[in-house]
mmCIF file with all atom_site columns, C-alpha atoms in Angstrom:
data_model
loop_
_atom_site.group_PDB
_atom_site.id
_atom_site.type_symbol
_atom_site.label_atom_id
_atom_site.label_alt_id
_atom_site.label_comp_id
_atom_site.label_asym_id
_atom_site.label_entity_id
_atom_site.label_seq_id
_atom_site.pdbx_PDB_ins_code
_atom_site.Cartn_x
_atom_site.Cartn_y
_atom_site.Cartn_z
_atom_site.occupancy
_atom_site.B_iso_or_equiv
_atom_site.pdbx_formal_charge
_atom_site.auth_seq_id
_atom_site.auth_comp_id
_atom_site.auth_asym_id
_atom_site.auth_atom_id
_atom_site.pdbx_PDB_model_num
ATOM 1   C CA . UNK Z 1 1   ? 80.176  84.939  80.737  1.00 70.00 ? 1   UNK Z CA 1
ATOM 2   C CA . UNK Z 1 2   ? 80.839  87.983  82.825  1.00 77.00 ? 2   UNK Z CA 1
ATOM 3   C CA . UNK Z 1 3   ? 81.864  90.879  80.881  1.00 90.00 ? 3   UNK Z CA 1
ATOM 4   C CA . UNK Z 1 4   ? 83.264  94.636  81.753  1.00 94.00 ? 4   UNK Z CA 1
ATOM 5   C CA . UNK Z 1 5   ? 82.937  96.856  78.817  1.00 95.00 ? 5   UNK Z CA 1
ATOM 6   C CA . UNK Z 1 6   ? 85.077  100.030 78.548  1.00 95.00 ? 6   UNK Z CA 1
ATOM 7   C CA . UNK Z 1 7   ? 85.777  102.336 75.696  1.00 91.00 ? 7   UNK Z CA 1
ATOM 8   C CA . UNK Z 1 8   ? 89.374  101.919 74.748  1.00 89.00 ? 8   UNK Z CA 1
ATOM 9   C CA . UNK Z 1 9   ? 89.927  105.663 73.999  1.00 89.00 ? 9   UNK Z CA 1
ATOM 10  C CA . UNK Z 1 10  ? 91.808  107.379 73.991  1.00 95.00 ? 10  UNK Z CA 1
ATOM 11  C CA . UNK Z 1 11  ? 90.170  110.034 75.766  1.00 97.00 ? 11  UNK Z CA 1
ATOM 12  C CA . UNK Z 1 12  ? 92.012  113.352 75.446  1.00 97.00 ? 12  UNK Z CA 1
ATOM 13  C CA . UNK Z 1 13  ? 91.493  116.170 77.734  1.00 97.00 ? 13  UNK Z CA 1
ATOM 14  C CA . UNK Z 1 14  ? 93.144  119.507 78.679  1.00 97.00 ? 14  UNK Z CA 1
ATOM 15  C CA . UNK Z 1 15  ? 94.940  120.051 81.659  1.00 98.00 ? 15  UNK Z CA 1
ATOM 16  C CA . UNK Z 1 16  ? 92.487  121.182 84.432  1.00 97.00 ? 16  UNK Z CA 1
ATOM 17  C CA . UNK Z 1 17  ? 89.454  119.694 82.928  1.00 98.00 ? 17  UNK Z CA 1
ATOM 18  C CA . UNK Z 1 18  ? 87.188  117.096 84.149  1.00 98.00 ? 18  UNK Z CA 1
ATOM 19  C CA . UNK Z 1 19  ? 87.801  113.423 82.691  1.00 98.00 ? 19  UNK Z CA 1
ATOM 20  C CA . UNK Z 1 20  ? 85.037  111.061 82.648  1.00 97.00 ? 20  UNK Z CA 1
ATOM 21  C CA . UNK Z 1 21  ? 85.640  107.488 82.183  1.00 98.00 ? 21  UNK Z CA 1
ATOM 22  C CA . UNK Z 1 22  ? 82.877  105.050 82.013  1.00 97.00 ? 22  UNK Z CA 1
ATOM 23  C CA . UNK Z 1 23  ? 82.194  101.249 82.234  1.00 96.00 ? 23  UNK Z CA 1
ATOM 24  C CA . UNK Z 1 24  ? 79.360  98.887  81.885  1.00 97.00 ? 24  UNK Z CA 1
ATOM 25  C CA . UNK Z 1 25  ? 79.069  95.215  83.355  1.00 95.00 ? 25  UNK Z CA 1
ATOM 26  C CA . UNK Z 1 26  ? 77.208  92.379  82.320  1.00 93.00 ? 26  UNK Z CA 1
ATOM 27  C CA . UNK Z 1 27  ? 76.599  90.490  85.709  1.00 90.00 ? 27  UNK Z CA 1
ATOM 28  C CA . UNK Z 1 28  ? 73.728  92.047  87.487  1.00 90.00 ? 28  UNK Z CA 1
ATOM 29  C CA . UNK Z 1 29  ? 74.745  90.426  90.665  1.00 87.00 ? 29  UNK Z CA 1
ATOM 30  C CA . UNK Z 1 30  ? 78.076  92.178  90.843  1.00 90.00 ? 30  UNK Z CA 1
ATOM 31  C CA . UNK Z 1 31  ? 78.706  93.881  94.253  1.00 89.00 ? 31  UNK Z CA 1
ATOM 32  C CA . UNK Z 1 32  ? 81.984  95.406  94.283  1.00 91.00 ? 32  UNK Z CA 1
ATOM 33  C CA . UNK Z 1 33  ? 83.626  97.726  91.699  1.00 94.00 ? 33  UNK Z CA 1
ATOM 34  C CA . UNK Z 1 34  ? 87.020  98.993  91.381  1.00 95.00 ? 34  UNK Z CA 1
ATOM 35  C CA . UNK Z 1 35  ? 88.991  101.437 89.208  1.00 97.00 ? 35  UNK Z CA 1
ATOM 36  C CA . UNK Z 1 36  ? 92.660  100.843 88.658  1.00 97.00 ? 36  UNK Z CA 1
ATOM 37  C CA . UNK Z 1 37  ? 95.202  103.157 87.068  1.00 97.00 ? 37  UNK Z CA 1
ATOM 38  C CA . UNK Z 1 38  ? 98.069  101.562 84.951  1.00 96.00 ? 38  UNK Z CA 1
ATOM 39  C CA . UNK Z 1 39  ? 100.901 103.539 83.699  1.00 96.00 ? 39  UNK Z CA 1
ATOM 40  C CA . UNK Z 1 40  ? 102.786 102.218 80.765  1.00 92.00 ? 40  UNK Z CA 1
ATOM 41  C CA . UNK Z 1 41  ? 105.042 99.187  81.595  1.00 89.00 ? 41  UNK Z CA 1
ATOM 42  C CA . UNK Z 1 42  ? 103.798 99.276  85.107  1.00 92.00 ? 42  UNK Z CA 1
ATOM 43  C CA . UNK Z 1 43  ? 101.371 97.085  87.057  1.00 94.00 ? 43  UNK Z CA 1
ATOM 44  C CA . UNK Z 1 44  ? 97.816  98.261  87.852  1.00 95.00 ? 44  UNK Z CA 1
ATOM 45  C CA . UNK Z 1 45  ? 97.428  100.522 91.009  1.00 95.00 ? 45  UNK Z CA 1
ATOM 46  C CA . UNK Z 1 46  ? 94.002  100.458 92.903  1.00 94.00 ? 46  UNK Z CA 1
ATOM 47  C CA . UNK Z 1 47  ? 92.932  104.092 92.984  1.00 95.00 ? 47  UNK Z CA 1
ATOM 48  C CA . UNK Z 1 48  ? 89.004  103.785 94.014  1.00 94.00 ? 48  UNK Z CA 1
ATOM 49  C CA . UNK Z 1 49  ? 86.532  101.157 95.030  1.00 93.00 ? 49  UNK Z CA 1
ATOM 50  C CA . UNK Z 1 50  ? 82.896  101.501 95.407  1.00 95.00 ? 50  UNK Z CA 1
ATOM 51  C CA . UNK Z 1 51  ? 80.163  99.013  96.705  1.00 91.00 ? 51  UNK Z CA 1
ATOM 52  C CA . UNK Z 1 52  ? 77.040  101.101 96.993  1.00 91.00 ? 52  UNK Z CA 1
ATOM 53  C CA . UNK Z 1 53  ? 74.761  102.979 94.682  1.00 94.00 ? 53  UNK Z CA 1
ATOM 54  C CA . UNK Z 1 54  ? 75.719  106.623 94.255  1.00 95.00 ? 54  UNK Z CA 1
ATOM 55  C CA . UNK Z 1 55  ? 78.807  108.723 94.379  1.00 96.00 ? 55  UNK Z CA 1
ATOM 56  C CA . UNK Z 1 56  ? 82.099  108.093 96.351  1.00 96.00 ? 56  UNK Z CA 1
ATOM 57  C CA . UNK Z 1 57  ? 84.642  110.930 96.471  1.00 97.00 ? 57  UNK Z CA 1
ATOM 58  C CA . UNK Z 1 58  ? 88.333  110.540 97.145  1.00 95.00 ? 58  UNK Z CA 1
ATOM 59  C CA . UNK Z 1 59  ? 90.286  113.766 96.406  1.00 97.00 ? 59  UNK Z CA 1
ATOM 60  C CA . UNK Z 1 60  ? 90.115  114.600 92.986  1.00 97.00 ? 60  UNK Z CA 1
ATOM 61  C CA . UNK Z 1 61  ? 88.436  111.150 92.011  1.00 98.00 ? 61  UNK Z CA 1
ATOM 62  C CA . UNK Z 1 62  ? 84.906  110.432 92.093  1.00 98.00 ? 62  UNK Z CA 1
ATOM 63  C CA . UNK Z 1 63  ? 83.426  107.057 91.549  1.00 97.00 ? 63  UNK Z CA 1
ATOM 64  C CA . UNK Z 1 64  ? 79.831  106.782 90.640  1.00 97.00 ? 64  UNK Z CA 1
ATOM 65  C CA . UNK Z 1 65  ? 77.775  103.619 90.684  1.00 97.00 ? 65  UNK Z CA 1
ATOM 66  C CA . UNK Z 1 66  ? 74.222  102.923 89.315  1.00 96.00 ? 66  UNK Z CA 1
ATOM 67  C CA . UNK Z 1 67  ? 73.344  99.191  89.696  1.00 94.00 ? 67  UNK Z CA 1
ATOM 68  C CA . UNK Z 1 68  ? 70.168  99.550  87.890  1.00 95.00 ? 68  UNK Z CA 1
ATOM 69  C CA . UNK Z 1 69  ? 71.794  100.570 84.681  1.00 95.00 ? 69  UNK Z CA 1
ATOM 70  C CA . UNK Z 1 70  ? 74.863  98.359  85.499  1.00 96.00 ? 70  UNK Z CA 1
ATOM 71  C CA . UNK Z 1 71  ? 77.185  101.154 84.904  1.00 96.00 ? 71  UNK Z CA 1
ATOM 72  C CA . UNK Z 1 72  ? 80.200  102.518 86.955  1.00 97.00 ? 72  UNK Z CA 1
ATOM 73  C CA . UNK Z 1 73  ? 82.162  105.794 86.036  1.00 98.00 ? 73  UNK Z CA 1
ATOM 74  C CA . UNK Z 1 74  ? 85.276  107.392 87.364  1.00 98.00 ? 74  UNK Z CA 1
ATOM 75  C CA . UNK Z 1 75  ? 85.388  111.344 87.235  1.00 98.00 ? 75  UNK Z CA 1
ATOM 76  C CA . UNK Z 1 76  ? 88.813  112.966 87.658  1.00 98.00 ? 76  UNK Z CA 1
ATOM 77  C CA . UNK Z 1 77  ? 88.701  116.654 88.447  1.00 98.00 ? 77  UNK Z CA 1
ATOM 78  C CA . UNK Z 1 78  ? 91.458  119.170 87.751  1.00 98.00 ? 78  UNK Z CA 1
ATOM 79  C CA . UNK Z 1 79  ? 93.163  116.638 85.471  1.00 98.00 ? 79  UNK Z CA 1
ATOM 80  C CA . UNK Z 1 80  ? 96.892  116.548 85.394  1.00 97.00 ? 80  UNK Z CA 1
ATOM 81  C CA . UNK Z 1 81  ? 99.401  115.379 82.807  1.00 97.00 ? 81  UNK Z CA 1
ATOM 82  C CA . UNK Z 1 82  ? 100.513 112.825 85.539  1.00 97.00 ? 82  UNK Z CA 1
ATOM 83  C CA . UNK Z 1 83  ? 97.029  111.423 85.210  1.00 98.00 ? 83  UNK Z CA 1
ATOM 84  C CA . UNK Z 1 84  ? 97.843  110.182 81.595  1.00 98.00 ? 84  UNK Z CA 1
ATOM 85  C CA . UNK Z 1 85  ? 97.382  106.234 82.141  1.00 97.00 ? 85  UNK Z CA 1
ATOM 86  C CA . UNK Z 1 86  ? 95.187  103.494 81.175  1.00 96.00 ? 86  UNK Z CA 1
ATOM 87  C CA . UNK Z 1 87  ? 92.041  103.092 83.757  1.00 97.00 ? 87  UNK Z CA 1
ATOM 88  C CA . UNK Z 1 88  ? 90.748  99.612  84.184  1.00 96.00 ? 88  UNK Z CA 1
ATOM 89  C CA . UNK Z 1 89  ? 87.383  99.093  85.570  1.00 96.00 ? 89  UNK Z CA 1
ATOM 90  C CA . UNK Z 1 90  ? 86.794  95.888  87.504  1.00 94.00 ? 90  UNK Z CA 1
ATOM 91  C CA . UNK Z 1 91  ? 83.570  94.156  88.835  1.00 92.00 ? 91  UNK Z CA 1
ATOM 92  C CA . UNK Z 1 92  ? 83.256  91.307  91.447  1.00 87.00 ? 92  UNK Z CA 1
ATOM 93  C CA . UNK Z 1 93  ? 81.111  89.403  93.666  1.00 80.00 ? 93  UNK Z CA 1
ATOM 94  C CA . UNK Z 1 94  ? 78.575  88.331  90.927  1.00 68.00 ? 94  UNK Z CA 1
ATOM 95  C CA . UNK Z 1 95  ? 76.538  85.035  89.971  1.00 66.00 ? 95  UNK Z CA 1
ATOM 96  C CA . UNK Z 1 96  ? 78.391  81.993  91.388  1.00 62.00 ? 96  UNK Z CA 1
ATOM 97  C CA . UNK Z 1 97  ? 79.794  83.937  94.457  1.00 60.00 ? 97  UNK Z CA 1
ATOM 98  C CA . UNK Z 1 98  ? 83.145  84.357  92.734  1.00 66.00 ? 98  UNK Z CA 1
ATOM 99  C CA . UNK Z 1 99  ? 85.088  87.203  94.376  1.00 75.00 ? 99  UNK Z CA 1
ATOM 100 C CA . UNK Z 1 100 ? 87.642  87.353  91.352  1.00 80.00 ? 100 UNK Z CA 1
ATOM 101 C CA . UNK Z 1 101 ? 87.340  90.573  89.643  1.00 86.00 ? 101 UNK Z CA 1
ATOM 102 C CA . UNK Z 1 102 ? 86.537  90.528  86.097  1.00 88.00 ? 102 UNK Z CA 1
ATOM 103 C CA . UNK Z 1 103 ? 88.569  93.458  84.234  1.00 92.00 ? 103 UNK Z CA 1
ATOM 104 C CA . UNK Z 1 104 ? 87.679  95.676  81.391  1.00 94.00 ? 104 UNK Z CA 1
ATOM 105 C CA . UNK Z 1 105 ? 90.215  96.263  78.679  1.00 93.00 ? 105 UNK Z CA 1
ATOM 106 C CA . UNK Z 1 106 ? 90.836  99.765  80.091  1.00 95.00 ? 106 UNK Z CA 1
ATOM 107 C CA . UNK Z 1 107 ? 90.419  103.110 78.579  1.00 96.00 ? 107 UNK Z CA 1
ATOM 108 C CA . UNK Z 1 108 ? 93.467  105.143 77.902  1.00 96.00 ? 108 UNK Z CA 1
ATOM 109 C CA . UNK Z 1 109 ? 93.506  108.753 79.089  1.00 97.00 ? 109 UNK Z CA 1
ATOM 110 C CA . UNK Z 1 110 ? 95.704  111.661 77.781  1.00 98.00 ? 110 UNK Z CA 1
ATOM 111 C CA . UNK Z 1 111 ? 95.857  114.901 79.526  1.00 98.00 ? 111 UNK Z CA 1
ATOM 112 C CA . UNK Z 1 112 ? 97.404  117.370 77.469  1.00 96.00 ? 112 UNK Z CA 1
ATOM 113 C CA . UNK Z 1 113 ? 99.114  120.533 78.839  1.00 92.00 ? 113 UNK Z CA 1
ATOM 114 C CA . UNK F 2 1   ? 103.624 97.197  105.370 1.00 58.00 ? 1   UNK F CA 1
ATOM 115 C CA . UNK F 2 2   ? 105.233 95.316  102.457 1.00 71.00 ? 2   UNK F CA 1
ATOM 116 C CA . UNK F 2 3   ? 103.507 95.124  99.212  1.00 91.00 ? 3   UNK F CA 1
ATOM 117 C CA . UNK F 2 4   ? 103.223 92.350  96.688  1.00 95.00 ? 4   UNK F CA 1
ATOM 118 C CA . UNK F 2 5   ? 106.360 91.043  95.625  1.00 96.00 ? 5   UNK F CA 1
ATOM 119 C CA . UNK F 2 6   ? 106.923 89.159  92.326  1.00 97.00 ? 6   UNK F CA 1
ATOM 120 C CA . UNK F 2 7   ? 110.234 87.646  91.025  1.00 97.00 ? 7   UNK F CA 1
ATOM 121 C CA . UNK F 2 8   ? 111.894 87.789  88.902  1.00 97.00 ? 8   UNK F CA 1
ATOM 122 C CA . UNK F 2 9   ? 110.851 90.856  86.953  1.00 96.00 ? 9   UNK F CA 1
ATOM 123 C CA . UNK F 2 10  ? 112.093 89.863  83.494  1.00 97.00 ? 10  UNK F CA 1
ATOM 124 C CA . UNK F 2 11  ? 112.587 86.537  81.925  1.00 97.00 ? 11  UNK F CA 1
ATOM 125 C CA . UNK F 2 12  ? 113.725 85.395  78.358  1.00 98.00 ? 12  UNK F CA 1
ATOM 126 C CA . UNK F 2 13  ? 112.824 81.929  77.452  1.00 98.00 ? 13  UNK F CA 1
ATOM 127 C CA . UNK F 2 14  ? 113.039 79.754  74.307  1.00 98.00 ? 14  UNK F CA 1
ATOM 128 C CA . UNK F 2 15  ? 110.057 78.042  72.860  1.00 98.00 ? 15  UNK F CA 1
ATOM 129 C CA . UNK F 2 16  ? 109.644 74.600  74.532  1.00 98.00 ? 16  UNK F CA 1
ATOM 130 C CA . UNK F 2 17  ? 111.297 75.438  77.835  1.00 98.00 ? 17  UNK F CA 1
ATOM 131 C CA . UNK F 2 18  ? 109.336 75.860  81.335  1.00 98.00 ? 18  UNK F CA 1
ATOM 132 C CA . UNK F 2 19  ? 109.229 78.763  83.485  1.00 98.00 ? 19  UNK F CA 1
ATOM 133 C CA . UNK F 2 20  ? 108.321 79.186  87.303  1.00 98.00 ? 20  UNK F CA 1
ATOM 134 C CA . UNK F 2 21  ? 107.205 82.730  88.605  1.00 98.00 ? 21  UNK F CA 1
ATOM 135 C CA . UNK F 2 22  ? 107.045 83.429  92.118  1.00 98.00 ? 22  UNK F CA 1
ATOM 136 C CA . UNK F 2 23  ? 104.605 85.782  94.137  1.00 98.00 ? 23  UNK F CA 1
ATOM 137 C CA . UNK F 2 24  ? 104.749 86.796  97.863  1.00 97.00 ? 24  UNK F CA 1
ATOM 138 C CA . UNK F 2 25  ? 101.453 88.427  98.754  1.00 95.00 ? 25  UNK F CA 1
ATOM 139 C CA . UNK F 2 26  ? 100.741 91.046  101.309 1.00 93.00 ? 26  UNK F CA 1
ATOM 140 C CA . UNK F 2 27  ? 101.263 89.860  104.822 1.00 91.00 ? 27  UNK F CA 1
ATOM 141 C CA . UNK F 2 28  ? 97.940  88.545  106.199 1.00 89.00 ? 28  UNK F CA 1
ATOM 142 C CA . UNK F 2 29  ? 96.548  88.046  102.564 1.00 89.00 ? 29  UNK F CA 1
ATOM 143 C CA . UNK F 2 30  ? 95.411  84.532  101.835 1.00 89.00 ? 30  UNK F CA 1
ATOM 144 C CA . UNK F 2 31  ? 94.473  84.762  98.253  1.00 90.00 ? 31  UNK F CA 1
ATOM 145 C CA . UNK F 2 32  ? 96.710  85.061  95.327  1.00 94.00 ? 32  UNK F CA 1
ATOM 146 C CA . UNK F 2 33  ? 95.507  85.327  91.933  1.00 94.00 ? 33  UNK F CA 1
ATOM 147 C CA . UNK F 2 34  ? 97.339  85.456  88.482  1.00 97.00 ? 34  UNK F CA 1
ATOM 148 C CA . UNK F 2 35  ? 96.740  87.274  85.553  1.00 96.00 ? 35  UNK F CA 1
ATOM 149 C CA . UNK F 2 36  ? 98.181  87.427  81.962  1.00 97.00 ? 36  UNK F CA 1
ATOM 150 C CA . UNK F 2 37  ? 98.219  90.934  80.483  1.00 95.00 ? 37  UNK F CA 1
ATOM 151 C CA . UNK F 2 38  ? 98.772  91.199  76.652  1.00 92.00 ? 38  UNK F CA 1
ATOM 152 C CA . UNK F 2 39  ? 97.894  94.306  74.603  1.00 85.00 ? 39  UNK F CA 1
ATOM 153 C CA . UNK F 2 40  ? 95.343  92.423  72.446  1.00 79.00 ? 40  UNK F CA 1
ATOM 154 C CA . UNK F 2 41  ? 93.501  90.712  75.240  1.00 82.00 ? 41  UNK F CA 1
ATOM 155 C CA . UNK F 2 42  ? 93.960  92.954  78.251  1.00 86.00 ? 42  UNK F CA 1
ATOM 156 C CA . UNK F 2 43  ? 94.061  91.291  81.780  1.00 91.00 ? 43  UNK F CA 1
ATOM 157 C CA . UNK F 2 44  ? 93.051  87.755  81.549  1.00 93.00 ? 44  UNK F CA 1
ATOM 158 C CA . UNK F 2 45  ? 92.386  85.585  84.636  1.00 93.00 ? 45  UNK F CA 1
ATOM 159 C CA . UNK F 2 46  ? 94.552  82.527  84.996  1.00 96.00 ? 46  UNK F CA 1
ATOM 160 C CA . UNK F 2 47  ? 93.694  81.036  88.579  1.00 94.00 ? 47  UNK F CA 1
ATOM 161 C CA . UNK F 2 48  ? 93.303  81.880  92.268  1.00 92.00 ? 48  UNK F CA 1
ATOM 162 C CA . UNK F 2 49  ? 94.821  79.998  95.210  1.00 93.00 ? 49  UNK F CA 1
ATOM 163 C CA . UNK F 2 50  ? 93.247  80.502  98.767  1.00 91.00 ? 50  UNK F CA 1
ATOM 164 C CA . UNK F 2 51  ? 94.725  78.556  101.697 1.00 90.00 ? 51  UNK F CA 1
ATOM 165 C CA . UNK F 2 52  ? 96.758  76.362  99.442  1.00 94.00 ? 52  UNK F CA 1
ATOM 166 C CA . UNK F 2 53  ? 94.018  75.261  97.301  1.00 94.00 ? 53  UNK F CA 1
ATOM 167 C CA . UNK F 2 54  ? 93.045  76.285  93.824  1.00 94.00 ? 54  UNK F CA 1
ATOM 168 C CA . UNK F 2 55  ? 89.698  77.957  94.155  1.00 89.00 ? 55  UNK F CA 1
ATOM 169 C CA . UNK F 2 56  ? 88.983  79.495  90.808  1.00 89.00 ? 56  UNK F CA 1
ATOM 170 C CA . UNK F 2 57  ? 90.486  78.860  87.486  1.00 92.00 ? 57  UNK F CA 1
ATOM 171 C CA . UNK F 2 58  ? 90.313  80.701  84.127  1.00 92.00 ? 58  UNK F CA 1
ATOM 172 C CA . UNK F 2 59  ? 90.265  79.480  80.583  1.00 92.00 ? 59  UNK F CA 1
ATOM 173 C CA . UNK F 2 60  ? 93.902  78.668  80.010  1.00 96.00 ? 60  UNK F CA 1
ATOM 174 C CA . UNK F 2 61  ? 95.485  75.323  78.785  1.00 96.00 ? 61  UNK F CA 1
ATOM 175 C CA . UNK F 2 62  ? 96.804  72.886  81.389  1.00 96.00 ? 62  UNK F CA 1
ATOM 176 C CA . UNK F 2 63  ? 100.463 74.099  80.553  1.00 97.00 ? 63  UNK F CA 1
ATOM 177 C CA . UNK F 2 64  ? 99.604  76.830  82.963  1.00 98.00 ? 64  UNK F CA 1
ATOM 178 C CA . UNK F 2 65  ? 99.667  75.436  86.475  1.00 97.00 ? 65  UNK F CA 1
ATOM 179 C CA . UNK F 2 66  ? 100.171 77.004  89.981  1.00 97.00 ? 66  UNK F CA 1
ATOM 180 C CA . UNK F 2 67  ? 100.475 76.179  93.620  1.00 97.00 ? 67  UNK F CA 1
ATOM 181 C CA . UNK F 2 68  ? 100.270 77.976  97.099  1.00 97.00 ? 68  UNK F CA 1
ATOM 182 C CA . UNK F 2 69  ? 102.432 77.163  100.106 1.00 97.00 ? 69  UNK F CA 1
ATOM 183 C CA . UNK F 2 70  ? 101.464 77.370  103.637 1.00 95.00 ? 70  UNK F CA 1
ATOM 184 C CA . UNK F 2 71  ? 102.982 80.815  104.047 1.00 94.00 ? 71  UNK F CA 1
ATOM 185 C CA . UNK F 2 72  ? 100.624 82.105  101.197 1.00 94.00 ? 72  UNK F CA 1
ATOM 186 C CA . UNK F 2 73  ? 103.450 82.438  98.711  1.00 97.00 ? 73  UNK F CA 1
ATOM 187 C CA . UNK F 2 74  ? 102.384 81.376  95.214  1.00 98.00 ? 74  UNK F CA 1
ATOM 188 C CA . UNK F 2 75  ? 104.321 80.078  92.236  1.00 98.00 ? 75  UNK F CA 1
ATOM 189 C CA . UNK F 2 76  ? 103.005 79.774  88.691  1.00 98.00 ? 76  UNK F CA 1
ATOM 190 C CA . UNK F 2 77  ? 104.349 77.354  86.091  1.00 98.00 ? 77  UNK F CA 1
ATOM 191 C CA . UNK F 2 78  ? 104.161 77.324  82.324  1.00 98.00 ? 78  UNK F CA 1
ATOM 192 C CA . UNK F 2 79  ? 105.321 74.404  80.542  1.00 96.00 ? 79  UNK F CA 1
ATOM 193 C CA . UNK F 2 80  ? 106.379 74.013  76.876  1.00 97.00 ? 80  UNK F CA 1
ATOM 194 C CA . UNK F 2 81  ? 106.395 77.655  76.214  1.00 98.00 ? 81  UNK F CA 1
ATOM 195 C CA . UNK F 2 82  ? 104.925 79.020  72.947  1.00 97.00 ? 82  UNK F CA 1
ATOM 196 C CA . UNK F 2 83  ? 105.846 82.284  71.408  1.00 97.00 ? 83  UNK F CA 1
ATOM 197 C CA . UNK F 2 84  ? 102.141 83.431  72.298  1.00 96.00 ? 84  UNK F CA 1
ATOM 198 C CA . UNK F 2 85  ? 103.016 83.227  75.971  1.00 97.00 ? 85  UNK F CA 1
ATOM 199 C CA . UNK F 2 86  ? 105.042 86.311  75.826  1.00 97.00 ? 86  UNK F CA 1
ATOM 200 C CA . UNK F 2 87  ? 103.232 88.674  78.262  1.00 97.00 ? 87  UNK F CA 1
ATOM 201 C CA . UNK F 2 88  ? 103.171 90.359  81.434  1.00 97.00 ? 88  UNK F CA 1
ATOM 202 C CA . UNK F 2 89  ? 102.254 88.144  84.419  1.00 98.00 ? 89  UNK F CA 1
ATOM 203 C CA . UNK F 2 90  ? 100.673 89.837  87.146  1.00 97.00 ? 90  UNK F CA 1
ATOM 204 C CA . UNK F 2 91  ? 99.834  88.322  90.639  1.00 96.00 ? 91  UNK F CA 1
ATOM 205 C CA . UNK F 2 92  ? 97.141  89.966  92.983  1.00 94.00 ? 92  UNK F CA 1
ATOM 206 C CA . UNK F 2 93  ? 96.828  89.687  96.578  1.00 92.00 ? 93  UNK F CA 1
ATOM 207 C CA . UNK F 2 94  ? 93.485  89.643  98.614  1.00 85.00 ? 94  UNK F CA 1
ATOM 208 C CA . UNK F 2 95  ? 92.331  88.869  101.834 1.00 76.00 ? 95  UNK F CA 1
ATOM 209 C CA . UNK F 2 96  ? 90.193  86.492  99.983  1.00 65.00 ? 96  UNK F CA 1
ATOM 210 C CA . UNK F 2 97  ? 86.591  87.371  100.945 1.00 67.00 ? 97  UNK F CA 1
ATOM 211 C CA . UNK F 2 98  ? 83.824  89.681  99.637  1.00 63.00 ? 98  UNK F CA 1
ATOM 212 C CA . UNK F 2 99  ? 84.414  93.183  99.292  1.00 64.00 ? 99  UNK F CA 1
ATOM 213 C CA . UNK F 2 100 ? 88.114  92.980  99.343  1.00 74.00 ? 100 UNK F CA 1
ATOM 214 C CA . UNK F 2 101 ? 90.329  94.852  97.074  1.00 83.00 ? 101 UNK F CA 1
ATOM 215 C CA . UNK F 2 102 ? 92.945  93.325  94.950  1.00 87.00 ? 102 UNK F CA 1
ATOM 216 C CA . UNK F 2 103 ? 96.564  94.725  95.076  1.00 92.00 ? 103 UNK F CA 1
ATOM 217 C CA . UNK F 2 104 ? 98.874  93.854  92.175  1.00 95.00 ? 104 UNK F CA 1
ATOM 218 C CA . UNK F 2 105 ? 102.643 92.999  92.233  1.00 96.00 ? 105 UNK F CA 1
ATOM 219 C CA . UNK F 2 106 ? 105.139 94.869  89.867  1.00 96.00 ? 106 UNK F CA 1
ATOM 220 C CA . UNK F 2 107 ? 104.698 91.731  87.464  1.00 96.00 ? 107 UNK F CA 1
ATOM 221 C CA . UNK F 2 108 ? 107.058 89.353  85.628  1.00 97.00 ? 108 UNK F CA 1
ATOM 222 C CA . UNK F 2 109 ? 107.550 90.457  81.916  1.00 97.00 ? 109 UNK F CA 1
ATOM 223 C CA . UNK F 2 110 ? 108.136 86.999  80.149  1.00 97.00 ? 110 UNK F CA 1
ATOM 224 C CA . UNK F 2 111 ? 109.458 87.094  76.547  1.00 97.00 ? 111 UNK F CA 1
ATOM 225 C CA . UNK F 2 112 ? 109.367 83.666  74.609  1.00 98.00 ? 112 UNK F CA 1
ATOM 226 C CA . UNK F 2 113 ? 111.844 83.671  71.610  1.00 97.00 ? 113 UNK F CA 1
#
């Protein structure tokens, strides 16, 4: 069974710091990786996706992928209180050819002023 | 470009009743996936429809069913509701192929009493 593991947190960081969120996946054949942000009571919002090993930067967000270690991370620079949310990691395209993403349970991030 | 639209936003039903939820995907997207989200289990995949056919199915009982119409709109039905069916039901819209991101609707909050 495909699994995506995340530390549930909460991860607490001060405003302006770098928040580092991590995720591991079990299906070595996974090809696409996504990070979603979900505010309490709202639906998940896609913030980053990455397909290739290495780093991908978008504004204050950097996604990092290491397929050899089956590890994905999300760095949030200059964290703001508005970044406080649950961050869901997802992986898709693994064995069996399914493109349905498997989601982790999410990491709660708290950015305190 | 309109996003994913789910209706209704909130529902209260009693045990034993049935319910139908609706999802209109992003224009041009042919794949619609349904998820159940609860605090204890996270995001659980229900099923995916692509071009009016169920392409993937999660591990939910037969009380959960769905369909997709020729305009890609999808409905999900839950029969003989149980208290444990109380959850946020999310639909996600994708283009349906590899390396495509999933975009979520606002969800339907179902409460079974």
